[in-house]
C-alpha cells in the first residue's frame, strides 16, 4: 500500500507474555470526494482482525476505534467470519468459492455439457493461455485497463501489480489468453494456504463472441488443481448479480463477507458502497475516455476509492 499509492499504514499488535496473540493491519485513505477512512484492507476482499480469542479481538477493536476517532476517520474492517463486534455491518457482498478435486480431469467431468462446450469454443479458434510473471504484466494490464474503461471504472496503476509480483514472487502469477499473439483475456492470481484467488480478471468485449474468458477461467482452475490448491476463490460478487451467476455456473458457492464499520457520523459507515447521481454521471463519462488517457487518470482517482 505504501509503495504503490502511497497510503500511510498502521499495524496494531496484541502481545501476551512476549507472544503475539493478535494483529490488525490498517491503511489510512484520505479523499476530498469520498472522505477519510481507516481500512483493513482497502481494494481487496479480506483483512480485519486476526486474534487468538474474543478478548484479544475486542482489545484490538477498541484500539482501532480510538485511532479512528483521534484522526476523525471512519473505520472499516473486512472480515470473512462473523464476529460480534457491535458495529454497523455491511453484508451486501459474498465470496464465490469452489472446492477443487485432486485432478483437472475430475473437475472437467463435473461440469455440465453446456459449460464444457463454452470452454471448447475458444480452443477451437486456436486461442492459447500462458502463465508467467512480470514478462506478462504489460499484456495483462492492457486487457485489464481496456475492460475497466469499458465498465466506466478507474483502473489501478500497473505499479500495484508489479509490486505484488515483486513482494510475493512465489504466490502471485499472471494468466493471459492470446488470440494469435493478441492478448484478449487476462487474470491475476494469488495463492495462499491451499486457496488460489483471482481478484482481478478481464476480457476484451470485441472478442466476446469467442468466449476467451471461459478459457481463462478453465486454465486457472486447471492450474489450481495441478499445483495442489483445494479451493478456488472467484472473488466477491453481489448475490444474484451477473458476475455471481457467471461464477455459480462453475460450481462455486457463496460465502458471506462481513464488512464491519464504525464512524461518529454513521452516514459514513458504508462509504465503499455509495453510488450517487454524480458518480453515475462520472461512470458514463469515463466509458468514453481514450484508453491511454484512462491509464493516466485512472490510478489518480482509483487510489481514493476503497472498494
XYZ file of N, CA and C in Angstrom, residues 25-161:
411
model
N -3.830 -5.005 10.637
C -3.212 -4.040 9.726
C -4.252 -3.016 9.271
N -3.861 -1.740 9.268
C -4.778 -0.663 8.903
C -4.123 0.268 7.885
N -4.939 0.810 7.012
C -4.448 1.720 5.979
C -5.260 3.009 6.032
N -4.570 4.148 6.063
C -5.226 5.453 6.019
C -5.530 5.817 4.557
N -6.790 6.097 4.257
C -7.179 6.552 2.918
C -7.927 7.868 3.082
N -7.388 8.927 2.490
C -7.972 10.258 2.621
C -8.342 10.781 1.242
N -9.590 11.204 1.089
C -10.071 11.700 -0.192
C -10.993 12.887 0.027
N -10.808 13.942 -0.751
C -11.690 15.102 -0.671
C -13.102 14.742 -1.123
N -13.204 13.746 -2.023
C -14.505 13.359 -2.575
C -15.197 12.331 -1.688
N -14.474 11.281 -1.279
C -15.086 10.139 -0.600
C -14.943 10.169 0.917
N -14.083 11.057 1.446
C -13.943 11.151 2.886
C -12.642 10.543 3.388
N -12.577 10.315 4.696
C -11.372 9.831 5.353
C -11.663 8.491 6.037
N -10.837 7.496 5.742
C -11.117 6.143 6.220
C -9.867 5.447 6.728
N -10.070 4.610 7.708
C -9.059 3.699 8.208
C -9.587 2.305 7.874
N -8.911 1.590 6.980
C -9.476 0.381 6.378
C -8.524 -0.802 6.526
N -9.103 -1.974 6.759
C -8.355 -3.215 6.742
C -9.162 -4.255 5.951
N -8.804 -4.437 4.660
C -7.805 -3.714 3.873
C -8.504 -3.115 2.652
N -8.080 -1.922 2.198
C -8.722 -1.346 1.018
C -8.339 -2.096 -0.260
N -9.232 -2.033 -1.256
C -9.001 -2.562 -2.610
C -9.083 -4.081 -2.705
N -9.132 -4.785 -1.575
C -9.213 -6.250 -1.607
C -10.388 -6.703 -0.743
N -10.671 -8.007 -0.754
C -11.878 -8.525 -0.110
C -11.699 -8.820 1.369
N -10.460 -9.051 1.790
C -10.235 -9.563 3.132
C -9.297 -8.668 3.921
N -9.342 -8.802 5.220
C -8.495 -8.054 6.134
C -9.035 -8.234 7.527
N -9.096 -7.134 8.269
C -9.704 -7.193 9.586
C -8.785 -7.732 10.662
N -9.414 -8.152 11.770
C -8.677 -8.569 12.964
C -8.352 -10.059 12.904
N -7.099 -10.391 13.203
C -6.693 -11.786 13.379
C -6.289 -11.948 14.836
N -7.032 -12.757 15.589
C -6.797 -12.847 17.029
C -7.026 -14.264 17.543
N -6.357 -14.574 18.667
C -6.488 -15.905 19.267
C -7.861 -16.135 19.880
N -8.488 -15.059 20.395
C -9.774 -15.220 21.066
C -10.534 -13.902 21.056
N -11.752 -13.935 21.558
C -12.618 -12.751 21.532
C -12.074 -11.605 22.381
N -11.435 -11.929 23.486
C -10.893 -10.886 24.354
C -9.818 -10.085 23.617
N -8.939 -10.786 22.944
C -7.886 -10.114 22.168
C -8.508 -9.316 21.027
N -9.509 -9.908 20.389
C -10.184 -9.227 19.275
C -10.818 -7.910 19.737
N -11.445 -7.946 20.907
C -12.080 -6.742 21.448
C -11.049 -5.657 21.762
N -9.908 -6.041 22.319
C -8.864 -5.064 22.642
C -8.310 -4.412 21.372
N -8.118 -5.190 20.318
C -7.637 -4.623 19.057
C -8.689 -3.697 18.443
N -9.954 -4.092 18.537
C -11.024 -3.250 18.025
C -11.079 -1.919 18.770
N -10.978 -1.968 20.088
C -11.017 -0.737 20.883
C -9.870 0.194 20.498
N -8.694 -0.384 20.261
C -7.541 0.427 19.868
C -7.755 1.049 18.490
N -8.378 0.280 17.573
C -8.635 0.799 16.226
C -9.668 1.917 16.256
N -10.715 1.760 17.068
C -11.740 2.807 17.195
C -11.131 4.074 17.794
N -10.277 3.901 18.783
C -9.605 5.063 19.381
C -8.749 5.791 18.347
N -8.050 5.015 17.521
C -7.204 5.599 16.473
C -8.045 6.321 15.432
N -9.152 5.684 15.012
C -10.029 6.306 14.021
C -10.648 7.593 14.561
N -11.078 7.561 15.822
C -11.655 8.755 16.425
C -10.649 9.881 16.541
N -9.432 9.552 16.910
C -8.373 10.550 17.050
C -8.116 11.278 15.739
N -8.174 10.535 14.629
C -7.888 11.123 13.317
C -9.163 11.519 12.560
N -10.321 11.419 13.270
C -11.608 11.788 12.676
C -11.861 11.041 11.365
N -11.712 9.739 11.433
C -11.889 8.865 10.280
C -12.946 7.808 10.562
N -13.572 7.320 9.507
C -14.418 6.134 9.614
C -13.519 4.899 9.636
N -14.015 3.829 10.218
C -13.259 2.582 10.312
C -14.018 1.474 9.597
N -13.316 0.708 8.756
C -13.942 -0.425 8.071
C -13.023 -1.634 8.161
N -13.556 -2.741 8.696
C -12.808 -3.978 8.864
C -13.466 -5.070 8.024
N -12.733 -5.636 7.098
C -13.288 -6.591 6.133
C -13.024 -8.020 6.584
N -14.016 -8.593 7.239
C -13.877 -9.939 7.800
C -14.538 -10.988 6.910
N -13.952 -12.170 6.926
C -14.547 -13.312 6.236
C -15.367 -14.169 7.199
N -15.306 -13.847 8.482
C -16.080 -14.552 9.500
C -16.951 -13.552 10.257
N -18.029 -14.051 10.848
C -18.948 -13.190 11.583
C -18.520 -13.092 13.045
N -18.056 -11.911 13.436
C -17.687 -11.660 14.825
C -18.685 -10.676 15.428
N -19.042 -10.888 16.678
C -19.977 -9.994 17.363
C -19.206 -8.799 17.908
N -19.075 -7.778 17.061
C -18.268 -6.621 17.416
C -19.106 -5.407 17.799
N -20.413 -5.492 17.589
C -21.282 -4.380 17.926
C -21.173 -3.207 16.980
N -20.720 -3.447 15.757
C -20.549 -2.390 14.765
C -21.635 -2.464 13.697
N -21.777 -1.387 12.941
C -22.638 -1.433 11.763
C -22.037 -2.422 10.767
N -22.870 -3.258 10.165
C -22.352 -4.330 9.307
C -22.893 -4.213 7.891
N -21.975 -4.309 6.941
C -22.321 -4.335 5.525
C -22.202 -5.784 5.039
N -23.320 -6.377 4.614
C -23.317 -7.766 4.143
C -23.819 -7.871 2.703
N -23.479 -6.884 1.882
C -24.003 -6.879 0.522
C -23.145 -7.678 -0.452
N -21.991 -8.204 0.015
C -21.102 -8.944 -0.870
C -20.832 -10.343 -0.330
N -20.581 -11.261 -1.275
C -20.166 -12.624 -0.929
C -18.926 -12.976 -1.738
N -18.136 -13.890 -1.212
C -17.072 -14.515 -1.988
C -17.642 -15.776 -2.624
N -17.180 -16.084 -3.826
C -17.625 -17.290 -4.523
C -16.488 -18.309 -4.504
N -16.701 -19.417 -3.776
C -15.645 -20.394 -3.513
C -15.995 -21.741 -4.155
N -15.035 -22.317 -4.852
C -15.197 -23.643 -5.460
C -14.236 -24.618 -4.805
N -14.768 -25.710 -4.246
C -13.925 -26.789 -3.731
C -13.365 -27.566 -4.920
N -12.060 -27.799 -4.901
C -11.392 -28.428 -6.043
C -11.066 -29.893 -5.773
N -11.214 -30.750 -6.778
C -10.768 -32.143 -6.650
C -9.252 -32.219 -6.825
N -8.713 -33.416 -6.767
C -7.268 -33.572 -6.863
C -6.741 -33.424 -8.276
N -7.587 -33.642 -9.269
C -7.098 -33.575 -10.652
C -8.026 -32.736 -11.523
N -7.474 -32.098 -12.576
C -8.307 -31.345 -13.521
C -9.340 -32.227 -14.224
N -8.998 -33.498 -14.462
C -9.936 -34.394 -15.141
C -11.211 -34.573 -14.329
N -11.071 -34.720 -13.016
C -12.249 -34.846 -12.153
C -13.112 -33.596 -12.226
N -12.459 -32.447 -12.252
C -13.198 -31.186 -12.328
C -13.919 -31.067 -13.665
N -13.237 -31.425 -14.733
C -13.819 -31.330 -16.086
C -15.078 -32.185 -16.206
N -15.019 -33.397 -15.694
C -16.174 -34.291 -15.801
C -17.340 -33.836 -14.921
N -17.060 -32.977 -13.932
C -18.133 -32.480 -13.073
C -18.927 -31.349 -13.731
N -18.384 -30.763 -14.798
C -19.059 -29.653 -15.467
C -20.213 -30.154 -16.331
N -21.221 -29.322 -16.474
C -22.299 -29.610 -17.405
C -21.790 -29.522 -18.839
N -22.477 -30.204 -19.742
C -22.035 -30.238 -21.146
C -22.029 -28.843 -21.767
N -22.978 -27.988 -21.353
C -23.022 -26.629 -21.898
C -21.776 -25.847 -21.515
N -21.328 -25.996 -20.273
C -20.133 -25.302 -19.815
C -18.900 -25.820 -20.553
N -18.812 -27.122 -20.729
C -17.660 -27.684 -21.445
C -17.613 -27.196 -22.885
N -18.760 -27.077 -23.528
C -18.784 -26.600 -24.919
C -18.369 -25.134 -24.999
N -18.716 -24.331 -23.978
C -18.294 -22.931 -23.959
C -16.778 -22.812 -23.801
N -16.197 -23.708 -23.025
C -14.743 -23.710 -22.848
C -14.046 -24.130 -24.136
N -14.621 -25.095 -24.840
C -14.007 -25.607 -26.065
C -14.046 -24.591 -27.211
N -14.993 -23.663 -27.152
C -15.151 -22.706 -28.257
C -13.884 -21.917 -28.542
N -13.274 -21.240 -27.570
C -12.025 -20.532 -27.879
C -10.874 -21.473 -28.215
N -10.909 -22.700 -27.689
C -9.875 -23.676 -28.041
C -9.913 -23.992 -29.529
N -11.128 -24.163 -30.051
C -11.291 -24.472 -31.475
C -10.829 -23.322 -32.362
N -10.885 -22.099 -31.818
C -10.426 -20.925 -32.564
C -8.916 -20.735 -32.475
N -8.249 -21.622 -31.754
C -6.799 -21.554 -31.635
C -6.293 -20.655 -30.527
N -7.169 -20.226 -29.626
C -6.739 -19.389 -28.510
C -5.884 -20.223 -27.557
N -4.887 -19.582 -26.954
C -3.984 -20.270 -26.046
C -3.793 -19.455 -24.770
N -3.604 -20.149 -23.652
C -3.381 -19.498 -22.360
C -1.935 -19.712 -21.926
N -1.342 -18.646 -21.390
C 0.044 -18.713 -20.912
C 0.108 -18.171 -19.481
N 0.941 -18.831 -18.661
C 1.155 -18.403 -17.286
C 2.568 -17.845 -17.149
N 2.692 -16.827 -16.304
C 4.003 -16.245 -16.094
C 3.973 -15.172 -15.029
N 4.986 -14.339 -15.053
C 5.116 -13.282 -14.046
C 5.242 -11.928 -14.745
N 6.289 -11.202 -14.451
C 6.397 -9.832 -14.966
C 6.525 -9.767 -16.484
N 6.932 -10.864 -17.115
C 7.013 -10.857 -18.575
C 5.633 -10.778 -19.222
N 4.576 -11.086 -18.468
C 3.208 -10.995 -18.971
C 2.458 -9.773 -18.436
N 3.135 -8.972 -17.640
C 2.456 -7.863 -16.962
C 1.856 -6.856 -17.943
N 2.592 -6.482 -18.969
C 2.083 -5.496 -19.928
C 0.824 -5.995 -20.625
N 0.826 -7.261 -21.033
C -0.347 -7.821 -21.715
C -1.535 -7.929 -20.773
N -1.278 -8.397 -19.533
C -2.356 -8.450 -18.543
C -2.953 -7.067 -18.341
N -2.091 -6.075 -18.156
C -2.566 -4.746 -17.795
C -3.321 -4.078 -18.943
N -2.906 -4.322 -20.156
C -3.624 -3.735 -21.295
C -5.074 -4.216 -21.329
N -5.264 -5.527 -21.203
C -6.622 -6.080 -21.207
C -7.410 -5.546 -20.018
N -6.771 -5.509 -18.860
C -7.424 -5.044 -17.640
C -7.851 -3.583 -17.769
N -6.971 -2.744 -18.301
C -7.261 -1.315 -18.418
C -8.379 -1.044 -19.420
N -8.371 -1.755 -20.540
C -9.436 -1.583 -21.535
C -10.783 -1.986 -20.945
N -10.803 -3.113 -20.245
C -12.057 -3.588 -19.663
C -12.585 -2.635 -18.599
N -11.698 -2.129 -17.752
C -12.126 -1.195 -16.716
C -12.664 0.093 -17.345
N -12.033 0.571 -18.408
C -12.550 1.750 -19.102
C -13.943 1.475 -19.640
N -14.127 0.298 -20.241
C -15.436 -0.070 -20.789
C -16.507 -0.153 -19.707
N -16.101 -0.495 -18.484
C -17.038 -0.562 -17.361
C -17.292 0.809 -16.743
N -16.489 1.798 -17.151
C -16.628 3.140 -16.587
C -15.990 3.271 -15.222
N -14.977 2.444 -14.944
C -14.347 2.425 -13.626
C -12.863 2.780 -13.740
N -12.356 3.672 -12.891
C -10.921 3.994 -12.902
C -10.083 2.754 -12.620
N -8.983 2.636 -13.324
C -8.140 1.446 -13.230
C -7.003 1.680 -12.237
N -6.618 0.620 -11.542
C -5.415 0.675 -10.718
C -4.202 0.907 -11.616
N -3.160 1.513 -11.074
C -1.921 1.658 -11.813
C -1.192 0.332 -11.951
N -0.417 0.206 -12.998
C 0.357 -1.016 -13.222
C 1.319 -1.280 -12.062
N 1.705 -0.210 -11.386
C 2.655 -0.318 -10.279
C 2.149 -1.254 -9.183
N 0.836 -1.267 -8.935
C 0.279 -2.148 -7.904
C 0.619 -3.596 -8.193
N 0.395 -4.022 -9.425
C 0.604 -5.425 -9.787
C 2.092 -5.770 -9.839
